[in-house]
PDB file of C-alpha atoms in Angstrom:
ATOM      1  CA  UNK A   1      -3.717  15.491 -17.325  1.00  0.00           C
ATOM      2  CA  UNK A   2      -5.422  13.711 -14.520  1.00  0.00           C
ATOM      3  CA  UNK A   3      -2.676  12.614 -11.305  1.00  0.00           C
ATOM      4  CA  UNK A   4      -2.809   9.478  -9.175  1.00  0.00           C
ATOM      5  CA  UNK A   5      -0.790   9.199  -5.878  1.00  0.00           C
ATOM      6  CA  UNK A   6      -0.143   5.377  -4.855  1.00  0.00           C
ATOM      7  CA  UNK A   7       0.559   5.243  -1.924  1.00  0.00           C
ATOM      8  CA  UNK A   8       2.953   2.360  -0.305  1.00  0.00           C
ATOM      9  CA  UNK A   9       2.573  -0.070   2.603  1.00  0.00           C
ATOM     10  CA  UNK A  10       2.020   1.918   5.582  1.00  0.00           C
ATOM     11  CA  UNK A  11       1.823  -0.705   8.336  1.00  0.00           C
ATOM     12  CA  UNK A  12       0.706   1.559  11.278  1.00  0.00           C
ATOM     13  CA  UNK A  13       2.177   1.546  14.029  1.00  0.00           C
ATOM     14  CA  UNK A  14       5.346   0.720  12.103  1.00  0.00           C
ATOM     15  CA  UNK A  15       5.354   3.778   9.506  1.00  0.00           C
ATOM     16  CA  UNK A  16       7.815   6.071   9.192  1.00  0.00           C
ATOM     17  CA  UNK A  17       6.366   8.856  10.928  1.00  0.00           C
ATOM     18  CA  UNK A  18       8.411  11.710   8.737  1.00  0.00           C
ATOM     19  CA  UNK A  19       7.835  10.147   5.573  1.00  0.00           C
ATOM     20  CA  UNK A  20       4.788  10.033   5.756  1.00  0.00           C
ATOM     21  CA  UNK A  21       4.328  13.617   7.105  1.00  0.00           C
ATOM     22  CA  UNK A  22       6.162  14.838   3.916  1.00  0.00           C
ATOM     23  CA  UNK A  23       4.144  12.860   2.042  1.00  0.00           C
ATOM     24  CA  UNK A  24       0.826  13.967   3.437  1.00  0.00           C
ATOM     25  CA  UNK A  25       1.836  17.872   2.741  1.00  0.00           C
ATOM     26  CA  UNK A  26       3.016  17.242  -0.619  1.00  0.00           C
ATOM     27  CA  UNK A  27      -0.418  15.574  -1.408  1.00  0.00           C
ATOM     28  CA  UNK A  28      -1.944  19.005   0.414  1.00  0.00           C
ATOM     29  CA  UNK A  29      -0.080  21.059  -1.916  1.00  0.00           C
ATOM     30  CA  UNK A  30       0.049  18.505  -5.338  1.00  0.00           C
ATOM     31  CA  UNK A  31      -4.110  18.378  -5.581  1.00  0.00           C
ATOM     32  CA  UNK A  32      -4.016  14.859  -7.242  1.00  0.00           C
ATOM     33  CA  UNK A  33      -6.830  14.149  -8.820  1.00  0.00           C
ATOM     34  CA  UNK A  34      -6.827  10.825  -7.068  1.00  0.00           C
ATOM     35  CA  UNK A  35      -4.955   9.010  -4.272  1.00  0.00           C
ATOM     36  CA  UNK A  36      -4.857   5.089  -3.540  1.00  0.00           C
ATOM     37  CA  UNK A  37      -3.738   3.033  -0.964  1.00  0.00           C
ATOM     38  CA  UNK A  38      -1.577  -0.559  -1.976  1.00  0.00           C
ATOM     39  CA  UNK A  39      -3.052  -1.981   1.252  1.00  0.00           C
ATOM     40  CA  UNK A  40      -1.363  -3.029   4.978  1.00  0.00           C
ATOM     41  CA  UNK A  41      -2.387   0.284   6.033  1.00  0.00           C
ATOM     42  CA  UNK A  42      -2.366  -1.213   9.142  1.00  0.00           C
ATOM     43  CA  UNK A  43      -0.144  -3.802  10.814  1.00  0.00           C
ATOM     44  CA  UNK A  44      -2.544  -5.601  13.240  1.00  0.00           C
ATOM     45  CA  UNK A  45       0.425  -7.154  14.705  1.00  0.00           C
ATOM     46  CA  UNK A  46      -1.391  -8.082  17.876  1.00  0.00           C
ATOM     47  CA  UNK A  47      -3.482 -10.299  15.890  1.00  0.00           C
ATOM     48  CA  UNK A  48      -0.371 -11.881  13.895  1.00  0.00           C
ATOM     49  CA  UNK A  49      -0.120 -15.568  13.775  1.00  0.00           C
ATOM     50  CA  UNK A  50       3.324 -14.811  14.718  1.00  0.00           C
ATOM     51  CA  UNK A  51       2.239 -12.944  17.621  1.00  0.00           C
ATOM     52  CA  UNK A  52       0.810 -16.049  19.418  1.00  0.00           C
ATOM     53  CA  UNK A  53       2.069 -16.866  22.772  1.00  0.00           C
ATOM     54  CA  UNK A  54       4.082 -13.882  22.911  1.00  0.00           C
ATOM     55  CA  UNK A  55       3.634 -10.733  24.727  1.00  0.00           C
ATOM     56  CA  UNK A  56       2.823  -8.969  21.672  1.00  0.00           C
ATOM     57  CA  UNK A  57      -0.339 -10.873  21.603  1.00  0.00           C
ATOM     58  CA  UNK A  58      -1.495  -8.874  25.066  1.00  0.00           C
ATOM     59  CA  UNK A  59       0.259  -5.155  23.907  1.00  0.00           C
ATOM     60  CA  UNK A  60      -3.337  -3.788  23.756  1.00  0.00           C
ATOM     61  CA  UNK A  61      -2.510  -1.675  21.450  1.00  0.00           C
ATOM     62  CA  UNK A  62      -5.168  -2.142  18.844  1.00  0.00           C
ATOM     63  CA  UNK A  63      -7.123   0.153  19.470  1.00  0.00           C
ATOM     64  CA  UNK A  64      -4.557   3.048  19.341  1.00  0.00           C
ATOM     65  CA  UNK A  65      -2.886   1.968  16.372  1.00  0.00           C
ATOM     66  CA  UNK A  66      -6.763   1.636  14.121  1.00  0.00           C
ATOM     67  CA  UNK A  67      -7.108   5.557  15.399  1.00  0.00           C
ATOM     68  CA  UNK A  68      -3.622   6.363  14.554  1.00  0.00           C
ATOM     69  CA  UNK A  69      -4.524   4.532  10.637  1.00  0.00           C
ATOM     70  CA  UNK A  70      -7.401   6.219  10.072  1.00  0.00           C
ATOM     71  CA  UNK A  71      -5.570   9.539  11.265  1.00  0.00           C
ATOM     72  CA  UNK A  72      -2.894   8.821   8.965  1.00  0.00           C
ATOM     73  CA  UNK A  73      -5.573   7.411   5.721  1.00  0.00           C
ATOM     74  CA  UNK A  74      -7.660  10.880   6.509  1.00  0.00           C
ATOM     75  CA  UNK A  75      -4.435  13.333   6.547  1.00  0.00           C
ATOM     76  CA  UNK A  76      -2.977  11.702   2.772  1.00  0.00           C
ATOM     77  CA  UNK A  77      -6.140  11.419   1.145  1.00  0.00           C
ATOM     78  CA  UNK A  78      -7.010   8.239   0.726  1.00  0.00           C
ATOM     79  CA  UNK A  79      -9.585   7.572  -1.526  1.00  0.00           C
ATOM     80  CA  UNK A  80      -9.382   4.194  -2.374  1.00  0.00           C
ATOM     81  CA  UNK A  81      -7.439   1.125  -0.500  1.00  0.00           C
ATOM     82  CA  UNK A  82      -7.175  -2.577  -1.556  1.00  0.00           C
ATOM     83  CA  UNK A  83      -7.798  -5.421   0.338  1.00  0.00           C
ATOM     84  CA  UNK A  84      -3.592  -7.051   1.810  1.00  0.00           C
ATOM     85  CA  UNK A  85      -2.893  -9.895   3.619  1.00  0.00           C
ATOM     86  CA  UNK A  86      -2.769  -7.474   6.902  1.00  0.00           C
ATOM     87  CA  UNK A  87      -6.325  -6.039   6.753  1.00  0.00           C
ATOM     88  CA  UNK A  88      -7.161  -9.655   6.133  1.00  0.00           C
ATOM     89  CA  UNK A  89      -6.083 -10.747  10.007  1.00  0.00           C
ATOM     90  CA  UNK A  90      -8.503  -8.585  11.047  1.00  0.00           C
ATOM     91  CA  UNK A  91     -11.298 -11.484   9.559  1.00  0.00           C
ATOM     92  CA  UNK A  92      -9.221 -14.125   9.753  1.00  0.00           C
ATOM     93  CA  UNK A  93      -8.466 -13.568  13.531  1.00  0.00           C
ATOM     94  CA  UNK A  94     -11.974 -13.785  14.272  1.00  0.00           C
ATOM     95  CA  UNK A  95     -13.096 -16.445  11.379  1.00  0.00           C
ATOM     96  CA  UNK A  96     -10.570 -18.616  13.355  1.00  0.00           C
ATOM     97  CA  UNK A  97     -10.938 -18.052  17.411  1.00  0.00           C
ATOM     98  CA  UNK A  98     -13.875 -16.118  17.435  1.00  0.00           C
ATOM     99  CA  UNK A  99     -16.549 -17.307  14.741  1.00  0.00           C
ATOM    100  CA  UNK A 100     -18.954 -16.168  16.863  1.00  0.00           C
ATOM    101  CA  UNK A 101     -18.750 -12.477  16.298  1.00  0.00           C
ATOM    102  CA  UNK A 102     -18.898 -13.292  12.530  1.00  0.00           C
ATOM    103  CA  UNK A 103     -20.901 -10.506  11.100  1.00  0.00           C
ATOM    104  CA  UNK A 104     -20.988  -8.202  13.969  1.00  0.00           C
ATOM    105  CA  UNK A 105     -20.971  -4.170  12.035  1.00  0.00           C
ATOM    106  CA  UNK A 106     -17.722  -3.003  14.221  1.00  0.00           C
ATOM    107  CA  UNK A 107     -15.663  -5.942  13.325  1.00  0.00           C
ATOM    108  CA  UNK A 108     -16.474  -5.092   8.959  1.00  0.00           C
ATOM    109  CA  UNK A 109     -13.021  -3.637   8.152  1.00  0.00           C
ATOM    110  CA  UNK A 110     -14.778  -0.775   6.630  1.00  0.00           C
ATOM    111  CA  UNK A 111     -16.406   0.235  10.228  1.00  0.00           C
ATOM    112  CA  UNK A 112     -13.477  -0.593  12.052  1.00  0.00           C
ATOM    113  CA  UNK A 113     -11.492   1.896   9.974  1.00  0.00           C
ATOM    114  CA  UNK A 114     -14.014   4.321  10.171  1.00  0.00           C
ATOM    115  CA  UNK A 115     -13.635   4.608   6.449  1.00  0.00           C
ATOM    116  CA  UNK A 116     -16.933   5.926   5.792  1.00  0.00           C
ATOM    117  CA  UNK A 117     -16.369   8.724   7.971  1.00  0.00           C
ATOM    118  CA  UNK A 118     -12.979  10.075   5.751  1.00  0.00           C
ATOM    119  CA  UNK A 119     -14.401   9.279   2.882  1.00  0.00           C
ATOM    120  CA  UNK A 120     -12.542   6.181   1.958  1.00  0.00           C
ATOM    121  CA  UNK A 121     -13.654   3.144  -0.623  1.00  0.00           C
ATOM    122  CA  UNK A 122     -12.410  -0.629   0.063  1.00  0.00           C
ATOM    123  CA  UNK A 123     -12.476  -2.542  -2.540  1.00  0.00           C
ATOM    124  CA  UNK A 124     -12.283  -6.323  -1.763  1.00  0.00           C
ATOM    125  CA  UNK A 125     -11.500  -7.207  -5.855  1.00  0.00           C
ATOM    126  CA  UNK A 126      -8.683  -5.498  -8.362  1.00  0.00           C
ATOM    127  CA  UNK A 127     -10.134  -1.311  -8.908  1.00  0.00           C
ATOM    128  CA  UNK A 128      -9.479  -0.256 -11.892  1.00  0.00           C
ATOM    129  CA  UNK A 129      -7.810   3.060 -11.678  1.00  0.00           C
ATOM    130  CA  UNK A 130      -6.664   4.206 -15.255  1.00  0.00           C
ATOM    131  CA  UNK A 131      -7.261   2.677 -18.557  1.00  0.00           C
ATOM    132  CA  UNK A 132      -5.939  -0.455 -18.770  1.00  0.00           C
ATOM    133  CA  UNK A 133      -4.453  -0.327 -15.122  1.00  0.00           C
ATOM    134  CA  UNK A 134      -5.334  -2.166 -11.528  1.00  0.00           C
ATOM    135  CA  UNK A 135      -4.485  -1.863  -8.211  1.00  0.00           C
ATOM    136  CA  UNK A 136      -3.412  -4.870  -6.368  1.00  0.00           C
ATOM    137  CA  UNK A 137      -1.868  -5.515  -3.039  1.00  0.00           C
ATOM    138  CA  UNK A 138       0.836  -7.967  -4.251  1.00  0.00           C
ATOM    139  CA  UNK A 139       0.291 -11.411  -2.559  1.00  0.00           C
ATOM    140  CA  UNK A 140      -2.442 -12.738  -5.149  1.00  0.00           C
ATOM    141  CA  UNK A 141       0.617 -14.747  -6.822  1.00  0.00           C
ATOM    142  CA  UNK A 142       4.148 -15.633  -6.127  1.00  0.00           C
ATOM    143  CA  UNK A 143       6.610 -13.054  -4.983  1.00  0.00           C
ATOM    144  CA  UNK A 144      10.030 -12.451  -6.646  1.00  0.00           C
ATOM    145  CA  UNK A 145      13.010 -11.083  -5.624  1.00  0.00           C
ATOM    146  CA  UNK A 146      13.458  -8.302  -7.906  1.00  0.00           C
ATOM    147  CA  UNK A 147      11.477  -5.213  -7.739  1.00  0.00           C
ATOM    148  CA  UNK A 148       9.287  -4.576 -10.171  1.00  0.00           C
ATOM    149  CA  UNK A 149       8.583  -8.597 -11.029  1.00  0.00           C
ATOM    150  CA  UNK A 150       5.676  -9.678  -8.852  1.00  0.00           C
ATOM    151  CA  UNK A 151       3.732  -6.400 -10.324  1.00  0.00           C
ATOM    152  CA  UNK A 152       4.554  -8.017 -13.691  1.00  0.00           C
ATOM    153  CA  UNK A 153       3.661 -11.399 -12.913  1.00  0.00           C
ATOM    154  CA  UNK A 154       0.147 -10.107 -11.800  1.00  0.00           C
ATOM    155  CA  UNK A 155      -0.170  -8.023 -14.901  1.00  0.00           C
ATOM    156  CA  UNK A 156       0.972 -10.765 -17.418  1.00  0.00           C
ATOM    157  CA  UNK A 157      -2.028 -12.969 -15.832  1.00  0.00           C
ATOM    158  CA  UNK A 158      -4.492 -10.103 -16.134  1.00  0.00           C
ATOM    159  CA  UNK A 159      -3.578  -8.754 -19.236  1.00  0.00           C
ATOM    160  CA  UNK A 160      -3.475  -5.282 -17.756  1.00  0.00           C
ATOM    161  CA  UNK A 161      -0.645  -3.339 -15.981  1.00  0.00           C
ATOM    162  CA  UNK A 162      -0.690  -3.379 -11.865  1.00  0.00           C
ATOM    163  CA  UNK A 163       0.474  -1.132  -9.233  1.00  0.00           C
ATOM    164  CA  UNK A 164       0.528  -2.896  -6.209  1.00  0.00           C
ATOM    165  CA  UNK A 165       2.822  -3.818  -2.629  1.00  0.00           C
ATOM    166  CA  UNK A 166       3.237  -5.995  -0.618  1.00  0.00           C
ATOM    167  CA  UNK A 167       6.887  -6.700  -1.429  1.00  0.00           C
ATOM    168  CA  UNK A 168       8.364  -3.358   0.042  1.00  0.00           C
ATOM    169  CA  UNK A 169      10.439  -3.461  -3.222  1.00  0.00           C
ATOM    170  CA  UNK A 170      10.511  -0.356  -5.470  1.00  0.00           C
ATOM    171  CA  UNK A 171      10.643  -1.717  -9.105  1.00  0.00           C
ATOM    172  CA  UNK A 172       8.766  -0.439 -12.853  1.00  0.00           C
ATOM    173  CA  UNK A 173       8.958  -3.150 -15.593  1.00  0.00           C
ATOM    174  CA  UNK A 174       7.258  -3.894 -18.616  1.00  0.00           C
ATOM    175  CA  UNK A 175       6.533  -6.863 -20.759  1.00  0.00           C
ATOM    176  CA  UNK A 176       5.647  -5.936 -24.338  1.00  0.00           C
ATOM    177  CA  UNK A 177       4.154  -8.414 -26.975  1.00  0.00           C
ATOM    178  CA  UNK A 178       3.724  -7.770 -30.978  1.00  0.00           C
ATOM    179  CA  UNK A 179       3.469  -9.874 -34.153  1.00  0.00           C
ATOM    180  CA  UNK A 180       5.169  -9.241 -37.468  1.00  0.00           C
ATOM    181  CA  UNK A 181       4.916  -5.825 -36.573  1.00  0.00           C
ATOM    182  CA  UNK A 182       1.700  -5.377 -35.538  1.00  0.00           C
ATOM    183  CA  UNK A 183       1.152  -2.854 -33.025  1.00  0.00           C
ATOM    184  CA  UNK A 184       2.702  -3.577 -29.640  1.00  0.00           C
ATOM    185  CA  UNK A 185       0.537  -4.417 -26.777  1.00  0.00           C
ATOM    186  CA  UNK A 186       2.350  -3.852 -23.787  1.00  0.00           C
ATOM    187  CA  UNK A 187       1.756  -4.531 -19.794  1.00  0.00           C
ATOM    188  CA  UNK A 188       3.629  -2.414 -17.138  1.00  0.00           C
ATOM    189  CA  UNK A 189       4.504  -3.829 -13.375  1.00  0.00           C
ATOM    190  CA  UNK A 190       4.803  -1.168 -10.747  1.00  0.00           C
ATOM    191  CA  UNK A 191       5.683  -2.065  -7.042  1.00  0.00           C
ATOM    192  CA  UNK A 192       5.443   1.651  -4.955  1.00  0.00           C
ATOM    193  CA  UNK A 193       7.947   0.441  -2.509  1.00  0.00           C
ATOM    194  CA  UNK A 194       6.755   1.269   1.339  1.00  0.00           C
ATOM    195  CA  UNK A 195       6.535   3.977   4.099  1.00  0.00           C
ATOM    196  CA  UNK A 196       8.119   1.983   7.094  1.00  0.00           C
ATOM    197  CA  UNK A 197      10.711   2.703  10.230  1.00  0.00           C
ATOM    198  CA  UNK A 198      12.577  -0.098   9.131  1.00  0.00           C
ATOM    199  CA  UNK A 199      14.069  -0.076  12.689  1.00  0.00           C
ATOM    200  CA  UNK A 200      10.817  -1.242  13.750  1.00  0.00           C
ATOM    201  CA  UNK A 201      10.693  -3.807  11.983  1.00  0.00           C
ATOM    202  CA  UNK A 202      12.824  -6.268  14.478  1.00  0.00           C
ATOM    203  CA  UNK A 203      10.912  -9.358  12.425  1.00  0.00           C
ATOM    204  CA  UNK A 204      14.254  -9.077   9.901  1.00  0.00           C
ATOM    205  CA  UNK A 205      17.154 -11.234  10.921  1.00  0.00           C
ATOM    206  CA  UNK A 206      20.098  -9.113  11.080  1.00  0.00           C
ATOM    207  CA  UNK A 207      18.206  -6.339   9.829  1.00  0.00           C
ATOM    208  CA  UNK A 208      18.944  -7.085   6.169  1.00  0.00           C
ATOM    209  CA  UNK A 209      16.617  -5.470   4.150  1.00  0.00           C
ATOM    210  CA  UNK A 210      15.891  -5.634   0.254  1.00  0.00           C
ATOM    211  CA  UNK A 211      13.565  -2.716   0.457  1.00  0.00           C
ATOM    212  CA  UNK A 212      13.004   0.993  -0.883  1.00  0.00           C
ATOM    213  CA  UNK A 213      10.841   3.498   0.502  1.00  0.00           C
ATOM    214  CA  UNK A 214       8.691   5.437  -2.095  1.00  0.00           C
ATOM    215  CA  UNK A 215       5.755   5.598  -3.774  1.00  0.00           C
ATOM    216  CA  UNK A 216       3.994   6.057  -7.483  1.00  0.00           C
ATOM    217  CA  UNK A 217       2.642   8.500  -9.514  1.00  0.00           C
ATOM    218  CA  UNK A 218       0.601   7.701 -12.668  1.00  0.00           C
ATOM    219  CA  UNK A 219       0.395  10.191 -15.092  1.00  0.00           C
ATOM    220  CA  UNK A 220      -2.862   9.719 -17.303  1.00  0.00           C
ATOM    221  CA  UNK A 221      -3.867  11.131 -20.721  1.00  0.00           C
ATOM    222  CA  UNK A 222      -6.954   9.813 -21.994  1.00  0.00           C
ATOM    223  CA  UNK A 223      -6.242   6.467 -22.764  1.00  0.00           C
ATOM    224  CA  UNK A 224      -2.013   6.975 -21.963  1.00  0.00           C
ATOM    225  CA  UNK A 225      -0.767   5.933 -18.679  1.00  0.00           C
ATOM    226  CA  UNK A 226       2.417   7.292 -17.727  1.00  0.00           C
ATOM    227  CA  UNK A 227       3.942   6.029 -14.389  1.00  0.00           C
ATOM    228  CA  UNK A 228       6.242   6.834 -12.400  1.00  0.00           C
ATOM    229  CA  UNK A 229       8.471   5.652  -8.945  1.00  0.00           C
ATOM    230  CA  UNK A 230       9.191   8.230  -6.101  1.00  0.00           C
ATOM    231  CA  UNK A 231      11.907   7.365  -4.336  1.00  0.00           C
ATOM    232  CA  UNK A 232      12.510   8.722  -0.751  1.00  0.00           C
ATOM    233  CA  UNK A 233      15.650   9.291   0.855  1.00  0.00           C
ATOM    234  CA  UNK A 234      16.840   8.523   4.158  1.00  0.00           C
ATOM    235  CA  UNK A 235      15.943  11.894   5.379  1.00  0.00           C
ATOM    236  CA  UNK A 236      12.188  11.478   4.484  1.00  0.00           C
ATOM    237  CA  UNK A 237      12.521  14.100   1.440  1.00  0.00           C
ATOM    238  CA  UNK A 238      11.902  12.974  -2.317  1.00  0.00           C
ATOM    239  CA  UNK A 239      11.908  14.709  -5.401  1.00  0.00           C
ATOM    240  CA  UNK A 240       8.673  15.513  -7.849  1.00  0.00           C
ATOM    241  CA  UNK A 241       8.533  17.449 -10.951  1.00  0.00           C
ATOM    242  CA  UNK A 242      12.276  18.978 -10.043  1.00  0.00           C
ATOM    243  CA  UNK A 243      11.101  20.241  -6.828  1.00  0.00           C
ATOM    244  CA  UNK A 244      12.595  18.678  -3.292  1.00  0.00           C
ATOM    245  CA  UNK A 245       9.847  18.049  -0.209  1.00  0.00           C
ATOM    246  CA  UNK A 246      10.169  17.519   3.046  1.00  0.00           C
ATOM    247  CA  UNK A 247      13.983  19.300   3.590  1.00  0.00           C
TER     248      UNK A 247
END
């Protein structure tokens, strides 16, 4: 039975610094036979459109928070990551003011992570990771309110079941489709929730949030995908296989 860890939006320097730290020693001690990243590993909130004009823009803080990801990447195993919207600024930011420096090695997301050096594959299009199963962020369509709904949307148009982000939602749907009783064909939507300090994140008016914390497992027999939502509590512990981590 071959194990995949999914694991949720980190957004460094915004990540939940216990969670995460449970998570990483439950990996240690799990052995999955695989562990993937839904993307926005890494905020780059300095290089936010929102950050504009505002003294975030000048927090020079870059640099510490892409050592703190790749830390963080390194320590949970990361073996593959998908491109996100947040990664993207990284391009973006210098497509757009600095066109220039187009090209240059240290500004390639992969060399900026240092992902070569931990061992870590970025894939730019949907990886397959199981049979009949890709790994999305969760911004390639329209997003929905409900957990569990954008994945589905996303797998409906590829025909294959998605784990993916993005929304910060935990939510595992499916969307099944047979004809006078032919054999079901059916497509599974898994969002892996997210590993923020949701007291960083000041961007939420009122500090109303519609988020979980957690991520997936997938479960894979030969051609059977089994998956599976962790959800993790306020105290940073969760719950796998009957057995209670990080308390």
């Amino acid at each position: 039975m071959k194990t995949i860890v999914c694991v949720s939006d980190l957004q460094v320097p915004y990540h939940d610094k216990r969670a995460v730290a449970n998570l990483a020693k439950f990996i240690k001690a799990f052995k999955p036979d695989e562990v993937v990243s839904v993307g926005d590993e890494m905020d780059m909130q300095t290089i936010s459109k929102w950050a504009k004009g505002t003294p975030l823009e000048f927090e020079r803080s870059i640099g510490r928070d892409r050592d703190e990801t790749t830390r963080i990447l390194e320590s949970l195993q990361v073996r593959h990551m998908i491109r996100s919207n947040h990664t993207d600024r990284l391009f973006n930011t210098v497509m757009m003011r600095a066109p220039g420096l187009l090209g240059l090695p240290e500004l390639n997301i992969e060399n900026f992570l240092r992902l070569d050096d931990i061992g870590t594959t970025y894939h730019r299009n949907p990886y397959q990771l199981a049979p009949g199963w890709i790994l999305l962020h969760g911004d390639e369509g329209s997003m929905n309110p409900t957990g569990g709904m954008t994945a589905l949307g996303l797998a409906k148009k590829a025909g294959m079941s998605v784990v993916c982000g993005h929304t910060h939602r935990m939510g595992l749907t499916h969307y099944t489709q047979s004809y006078m009783g032919g054999k079901p064909k059916t497509v599974w939507g898994m969002e892996v929730g997210n590993l923020m300090s949701y007291k960083d994140a000041k961007y939420i008016k009122a500090g109303l949030f519609s988020w979980q914390q957690g991520f997936g497992i997938l479960y894979v027999d030969g051609n059977v995908v089994t998956p599976h939502l962790i959800p993790i509590q306020k105290d940073g512990s969760f719950v796998v296989n009957g057995k209670v981590w990080g308390r």
